[in-house]
Amino acid sequence: LKTFTWLALAALWLFGTTASMSATVLQTKDHALTGLFPGAVAVRKELFLSNAEKKQLELAARCPFDSGWIVYYEMMDAKVLRARVFIDTSVVRTMPETVLVAVSPTASVQAIRVLAFHEPPDYRAPQRWLNRFEDKVLNDALWMKRDIDAVTGATLTSWATLRSIRRALSINQWLVSVP
């Protein structure tokens, strides 16, 4: 009986982890970029921030950055910048969410896509809620209970997504201001 119990627990664990792992990656970066910007060329860029620059960005975003290494993409169409795209990963509850944030040349949110979500699917924000961020800019109103309402039942996801968006907008703002 003891062996049967261990086998049953092992099967439940194995089934539970493989079932949850299969639904976590929702879209690849390349697929999302192609879908959002057909015909555009993604030019990969990297920033290596000093501690002072990182602190400056954290103050602008009003949220922490995990690293001073930033990778982003400039979406170019016939040598014209269509958007800067930032991919940000943050922990929602105990598991990560990866969000793609496209920022327009006018420094507003152009599009948001969830690329990966490792929390239970019930906690994922629906695309219609993410679309509420379109045309938003980095300012004092861009917070929950001000410009945006949190998703009912997914408050931690709402905050994690908002932090990703604020980080992307602050990096973009900094890039435009740096000579």
PDB file of C-alpha atoms in Angstrom:
ATOM      1  CA  LEU A   1       0.000   0.000   0.000  1.00  0.00           C
ATOM      2  CA  LYS A   2       2.880   2.346   0.820  1.00  0.00           C
ATOM      3  CA  THR A   3       4.428   1.731  -2.623  1.00  0.00           C
ATOM      4  CA  PHE A   4       1.093   2.377  -4.340  1.00  0.00           C
ATOM      5  CA  THR A   5       0.724   5.698  -2.481  1.00  0.00           C
ATOM      6  CA  TRP A   6       4.197   6.810  -3.589  1.00  0.00           C
ATOM      7  CA  LEU A   7       3.502   5.789  -7.177  1.00  0.00           C
ATOM      8  CA  ALA A   8       0.191   7.653  -7.158  1.00  0.00           C
ATOM      9  CA  LEU A   9       1.853  10.780  -5.744  1.00  0.00           C
ATOM     10  CA  ALA A  10       4.661  10.550  -8.302  1.00  0.00           C
ATOM     11  CA  ALA A  11       2.132  10.212 -11.131  1.00  0.00           C
ATOM     12  CA  LEU A  12       0.156  13.212  -9.865  1.00  0.00           C
ATOM     13  CA  TRP A  13       3.320  15.279  -9.587  1.00  0.00           C
ATOM     14  CA  LEU A  14       4.499  14.257 -13.062  1.00  0.00           C
ATOM     15  CA  PHE A  15       1.088  14.891 -14.633  1.00  0.00           C
ATOM     16  CA  GLY A  16       0.728  18.209 -12.801  1.00  0.00           C
ATOM     17  CA  THR A  17       4.129  19.545 -13.824  1.00  0.00           C
ATOM     18  CA  THR A  18       3.904  18.469 -17.463  1.00  0.00           C
ATOM     19  CA  ALA A  19       0.360  19.795 -17.810  1.00  0.00           C
ATOM     20  CA  SER A  20       1.329  23.171 -16.368  1.00  0.00           C
ATOM     21  CA  MET A  21       4.537  23.377 -18.423  1.00  0.00           C
ATOM     22  CA  SER A  22       2.801  22.746 -21.725  1.00  0.00           C
ATOM     23  CA  ALA A  23       0.595  25.840 -21.546  1.00  0.00           C
ATOM     24  CA  THR A  24       3.136  28.375 -20.303  1.00  0.00           C
ATOM     25  CA  VAL A  25       4.808  29.600 -23.504  1.00  0.00           C
ATOM     26  CA  LEU A  26       2.086  31.353 -25.447  1.00  0.00           C
ATOM     27  CA  GLN A  27       4.014  32.933 -28.296  1.00  0.00           C
ATOM     28  CA  THR A  28       7.627  33.265 -29.404  1.00  0.00           C
ATOM     29  CA  LYS A  29       9.279  36.648 -29.666  1.00  0.00           C
ATOM     30  CA  ASP A  30       9.764  36.248 -33.427  1.00  0.00           C
ATOM     31  CA  HIS A  31       6.137  35.246 -33.997  1.00  0.00           C
ATOM     32  CA  ALA A  32       4.886  38.210 -31.962  1.00  0.00           C
ATOM     33  CA  LEU A  33       7.182  40.680 -33.746  1.00  0.00           C
ATOM     34  CA  THR A  34       6.164  39.381 -37.177  1.00  0.00           C
ATOM     35  CA  GLY A  35       2.482  39.543 -36.262  1.00  0.00           C
ATOM     36  CA  LEU A  36       2.678  43.055 -34.849  1.00  0.00           C
ATOM     37  CA  PHE A  37       4.993  44.530 -37.479  1.00  0.00           C
ATOM     38  CA  PRO A  38       4.644  42.662 -40.789  1.00  0.00           C
ATOM     39  CA  GLY A  39       7.401  43.573 -43.218  1.00  0.00           C
ATOM     40  CA  ALA A  40       9.502  45.339 -40.572  1.00  0.00           C
ATOM     41  CA  VAL A  41      13.038  44.312 -39.699  1.00  0.00           C
ATOM     42  CA  ALA A  42      13.906  43.736 -36.039  1.00  0.00           C
ATOM     43  CA  VAL A  43      17.273  45.274 -35.143  1.00  0.00           C
ATOM     44  CA  ARG A  44      18.550  43.906 -31.834  1.00  0.00           C
ATOM     45  CA  LYS A  45      20.142  46.455 -29.507  1.00  0.00           C
ATOM     46  CA  GLU A  46      21.771  46.082 -26.107  1.00  0.00           C
ATOM     47  CA  LEU A  47      22.398  48.511 -23.278  1.00  0.00           C
ATOM     48  CA  PHE A  48      24.793  48.039 -20.409  1.00  0.00           C
ATOM     49  CA  LEU A  49      23.750  50.499 -17.739  1.00  0.00           C
ATOM     50  CA  SER A  50      25.960  51.863 -15.003  1.00  0.00           C
ATOM     51  CA  ASN A  51      24.582  51.718 -11.472  1.00  0.00           C
ATOM     52  CA  ALA A  52      23.777  55.440 -11.680  1.00  0.00           C
ATOM     53  CA  GLU A  53      21.902  54.991 -14.991  1.00  0.00           C
ATOM     54  CA  LYS A  54      19.999  52.014 -13.596  1.00  0.00           C
ATOM     55  CA  LYS A  55      19.017  54.063 -10.537  1.00  0.00           C
ATOM     56  CA  GLN A  56      17.868  56.906 -12.810  1.00  0.00           C
ATOM     57  CA  LEU A  57      15.634  54.497 -14.761  1.00  0.00           C
ATOM     58  CA  GLU A  58      14.239  52.996 -11.556  1.00  0.00           C
ATOM     59  CA  LEU A  59      13.302  56.474 -10.346  1.00  0.00           C
ATOM     60  CA  ALA A  60      11.575  57.268 -13.646  1.00  0.00           C
ATOM     61  CA  ALA A  61       9.713  53.928 -13.722  1.00  0.00           C
ATOM     62  CA  ARG A  62       9.118  53.916  -9.952  1.00  0.00           C
ATOM     63  CA  CYS A  63       9.896  50.207  -9.862  1.00  0.00           C
ATOM     64  CA  PRO A  64      13.092  48.158  -9.616  1.00  0.00           C
ATOM     65  CA  PHE A  65      15.138  46.737 -12.477  1.00  0.00           C
ATOM     66  CA  ASP A  66      16.623  43.278 -11.982  1.00  0.00           C
ATOM     67  CA  SER A  67      19.593  43.958 -14.213  1.00  0.00           C
ATOM     68  CA  GLY A  68      21.568  46.724 -15.867  1.00  0.00           C
ATOM     69  CA  TRP A  69      21.699  44.700 -19.095  1.00  0.00           C
ATOM     70  CA  ILE A  70      18.832  45.612 -21.403  1.00  0.00           C
ATOM     71  CA  VAL A  71      18.009  44.019 -24.740  1.00  0.00           C
ATOM     72  CA  TYR A  72      15.462  45.665 -26.998  1.00  0.00           C
ATOM     73  CA  TYR A  73      14.506  45.692 -30.662  1.00  0.00           C
ATOM     74  CA  GLU A  74      14.020  48.574 -33.033  1.00  0.00           C
ATOM     75  CA  MET A  75      11.389  47.681 -35.604  1.00  0.00           C
ATOM     76  CA  MET A  76      12.505  49.327 -38.830  1.00  0.00           C
ATOM     77  CA  ASP A  77      10.502  49.662 -42.027  1.00  0.00           C
ATOM     78  CA  ALA A  78      12.356  51.283 -44.936  1.00  0.00           C
ATOM     79  CA  LYS A  79      14.787  52.904 -42.450  1.00  0.00           C
ATOM     80  CA  VAL A  80      11.880  54.389 -40.484  1.00  0.00           C
ATOM     81  CA  LEU A  81      11.459  53.478 -36.815  1.00  0.00           C
ATOM     82  CA  ARG A  82       8.031  51.923 -36.285  1.00  0.00           C
ATOM     83  CA  ALA A  83       8.531  50.968 -32.631  1.00  0.00           C
ATOM     84  CA  ARG A  84      10.959  49.994 -29.934  1.00  0.00           C
ATOM     85  CA  VAL A  85      10.105  46.622 -28.448  1.00  0.00           C
ATOM     86  CA  PHE A  86      11.065  45.589 -24.935  1.00  0.00           C
ATOM     87  CA  ILE A  87      10.696  42.107 -23.486  1.00  0.00           C
ATOM     88  CA  ASP A  88      10.406  42.044 -19.729  1.00  0.00           C
ATOM     89  CA  THR A  89      10.165  39.088 -17.374  1.00  0.00           C
ATOM     90  CA  SER A  90       8.918  39.504 -13.823  1.00  0.00           C
ATOM     91  CA  VAL A  91       7.594  37.275 -11.064  1.00  0.00           C
ATOM     92  CA  VAL A  92       3.821  37.413 -10.578  1.00  0.00           C
ATOM     93  CA  ARG A  93       3.286  35.336  -7.416  1.00  0.00           C
ATOM     94  CA  THR A  94       6.011  32.722  -7.423  1.00  0.00           C
ATOM     95  CA  MET A  95       6.381  32.101 -11.163  1.00  0.00           C
ATOM     96  CA  PRO A  96       7.411  34.381 -14.051  1.00  0.00           C
ATOM     97  CA  GLU A  97       5.470  36.218 -16.724  1.00  0.00           C
ATOM     98  CA  THR A  98       7.196  37.461 -19.901  1.00  0.00           C
ATOM     99  CA  VAL A  99       5.620  40.458 -21.591  1.00  0.00           C
ATOM    100  CA  LEU A 100       6.442  42.128 -24.891  1.00  0.00           C
ATOM    101  CA  VAL A 101       5.856  45.892 -24.822  1.00  0.00           C
ATOM    102  CA  ALA A 102       5.997  47.854 -28.092  1.00  0.00           C
ATOM    103  CA  VAL A 103       6.540  51.590 -27.667  1.00  0.00           C
ATOM    104  CA  SER A 104       5.680  53.912 -30.543  1.00  0.00           C
ATOM    105  CA  PRO A 105       7.989  56.668 -31.827  1.00  0.00           C
ATOM    106  CA  THR A 106       5.727  59.092 -29.924  1.00  0.00           C
ATOM    107  CA  ALA A 107       6.664  57.304 -26.646  1.00  0.00           C
ATOM    108  CA  SER A 108       3.258  55.742 -26.027  1.00  0.00           C
ATOM    109  CA  VAL A 109       2.393  52.078 -25.627  1.00  0.00           C
ATOM    110  CA  GLN A 110       1.667  50.664 -29.068  1.00  0.00           C
ATOM    111  CA  ALA A 111       0.999  47.014 -28.204  1.00  0.00           C
ATOM    112  CA  ILE A 112       1.405  44.447 -25.428  1.00  0.00           C
ATOM    113  CA  ARG A 113       1.580  40.685 -25.729  1.00  0.00           C
ATOM    114  CA  VAL A 114       2.106  38.047 -23.061  1.00  0.00           C
ATOM    115  CA  LEU A 115       4.761  35.680 -24.421  1.00  0.00           C
ATOM    116  CA  ALA A 116       4.939  33.308 -21.462  1.00  0.00           C
ATOM    117  CA  PHE A 117       2.923  32.875 -18.302  1.00  0.00           C
ATOM    118  CA  HIS A 118       3.938  30.258 -15.758  1.00  0.00           C
ATOM    119  CA  GLU A 119       1.280  30.901 -13.124  1.00  0.00           C
ATOM    120  CA  PRO A 120      -2.080  29.098 -13.328  1.00  0.00           C
ATOM    121  CA  PRO A 121      -4.022  30.200 -16.442  1.00  0.00           C
ATOM    122  CA  ASP A 122      -6.789  31.722 -14.299  1.00  0.00           C
ATOM    123  CA  TYR A 123      -4.344  34.425 -13.174  1.00  0.00           C
ATOM    124  CA  ARG A 124      -3.425  35.531 -16.701  1.00  0.00           C
ATOM    125  CA  ALA A 125      -4.662  38.942 -17.807  1.00  0.00           C
ATOM    126  CA  PRO A 126      -6.920  38.855 -20.879  1.00  0.00           C
ATOM    127  CA  GLN A 127      -5.753  40.609 -24.042  1.00  0.00           C
ATOM    128  CA  ARG A 128      -8.658  43.078 -23.869  1.00  0.00           C
ATOM    129  CA  TRP A 129      -7.309  44.301 -20.496  1.00  0.00           C
ATOM    130  CA  LEU A 130      -3.787  44.597 -21.936  1.00  0.00           C
ATOM    131  CA  ASN A 131      -5.199  46.661 -24.812  1.00  0.00           C
ATOM    132  CA  ARG A 132      -6.263  49.315 -22.282  1.00  0.00           C
ATOM    133  CA  PHE A 133      -2.609  50.325 -22.043  1.00  0.00           C
ATOM    134  CA  GLU A 134      -2.429  51.297 -25.722  1.00  0.00           C
ATOM    135  CA  ASP A 135      -1.632  54.995 -26.213  1.00  0.00           C
ATOM    136  CA  LYS A 136      -0.660  55.375 -22.531  1.00  0.00           C
ATOM    137  CA  VAL A 137       2.520  57.271 -21.700  1.00  0.00           C
ATOM    138  CA  LEU A 138       4.798  57.245 -18.667  1.00  0.00           C
ATOM    139  CA  ASN A 139       3.258  59.680 -16.196  1.00  0.00           C
ATOM    140  CA  ASP A 140       1.826  59.863 -12.683  1.00  0.00           C
ATOM    141  CA  ALA A 141      -1.582  58.628 -13.874  1.00  0.00           C
ATOM    142  CA  LEU A 142      -0.211  55.328 -15.175  1.00  0.00           C
ATOM    143  CA  TRP A 143      -0.955  53.324 -12.021  1.00  0.00           C
ATOM    144  CA  MET A 144      -3.629  50.958 -10.815  1.00  0.00           C
ATOM    145  CA  LYS A 145      -6.752  52.693  -9.540  1.00  0.00           C
ATOM    146  CA  ARG A 146      -5.807  55.803 -11.521  1.00  0.00           C
ATOM    147  CA  ASP A 147      -5.568  55.271 -15.269  1.00  0.00           C
ATOM    148  CA  ILE A 148      -5.999  51.485 -15.167  1.00  0.00           C
ATOM    149  CA  ASP A 149      -8.140  49.116 -13.097  1.00  0.00           C
ATOM    150  CA  ALA A 150      -6.643  45.822 -11.945  1.00  0.00           C
ATOM    151  CA  VAL A 151      -7.960  42.532 -13.308  1.00  0.00           C
ATOM    152  CA  THR A 152     -10.380  40.993 -10.816  1.00  0.00           C
ATOM    153  CA  GLY A 153      -8.858  37.796  -9.445  1.00  0.00           C
ATOM    154  CA  ALA A 154      -5.469  38.606 -10.974  1.00  0.00           C
ATOM    155  CA  THR A 155      -4.287  41.621  -9.019  1.00  0.00           C
ATOM    156  CA  LEU A 156      -0.683  40.390  -8.756  1.00  0.00           C
ATOM    157  CA  THR A 157      -0.607  39.821 -12.522  1.00  0.00           C
ATOM    158  CA  SER A 158      -1.955  43.337 -13.049  1.00  0.00           C
ATOM    159  CA  TRP A 159       0.825  44.836 -10.959  1.00  0.00           C
ATOM    160  CA  ALA A 160       3.563  42.705 -12.559  1.00  0.00           C
ATOM    161  CA  THR A 161       2.359  43.714 -16.030  1.00  0.00           C
ATOM    162  CA  LEU A 162       2.157  47.380 -15.056  1.00  0.00           C
ATOM    163  CA  ARG A 163       5.747  47.277 -13.758  1.00  0.00           C
ATOM    164  CA  SER A 164       6.906  45.730 -17.063  1.00  0.00           C
ATOM    165  CA  ILE A 165       5.162  48.501 -18.997  1.00  0.00           C
ATOM    166  CA  ARG A 166       6.574  51.259 -16.784  1.00  0.00           C
ATOM    167  CA  ARG A 167      10.099  49.810 -17.164  1.00  0.00           C
ATOM    168  CA  ALA A 168       9.744  49.709 -20.968  1.00  0.00           C
ATOM    169  CA  LEU A 169       8.442  53.278 -21.125  1.00  0.00           C
ATOM    170  CA  SER A 170      11.208  54.575 -18.854  1.00  0.00           C
ATOM    171  CA  ILE A 171      13.920  52.875 -20.941  1.00  0.00           C
ATOM    172  CA  ASN A 172      12.409  54.300 -24.106  1.00  0.00           C
ATOM    173  CA  GLN A 173      12.224  57.777 -22.559  1.00  0.00           C
ATOM    174  CA  TRP A 174      15.875  57.498 -21.529  1.00  0.00           C
ATOM    175  CA  LEU A 175      16.944  56.312 -25.004  1.00  0.00           C
ATOM    176  CA  VAL A 176      15.262  59.314 -26.635  1.00  0.00           C
ATOM    177  CA  SER A 177      16.899  61.744 -24.198  1.00  0.00           C
ATOM    178  CA  VAL A 178      20.460  60.337 -24.407  1.00  0.00           C
ATOM    179  CA  PRO A 179      22.518  62.021 -27.158  1.00  0.00           C
TER     180      PRO A 179
END
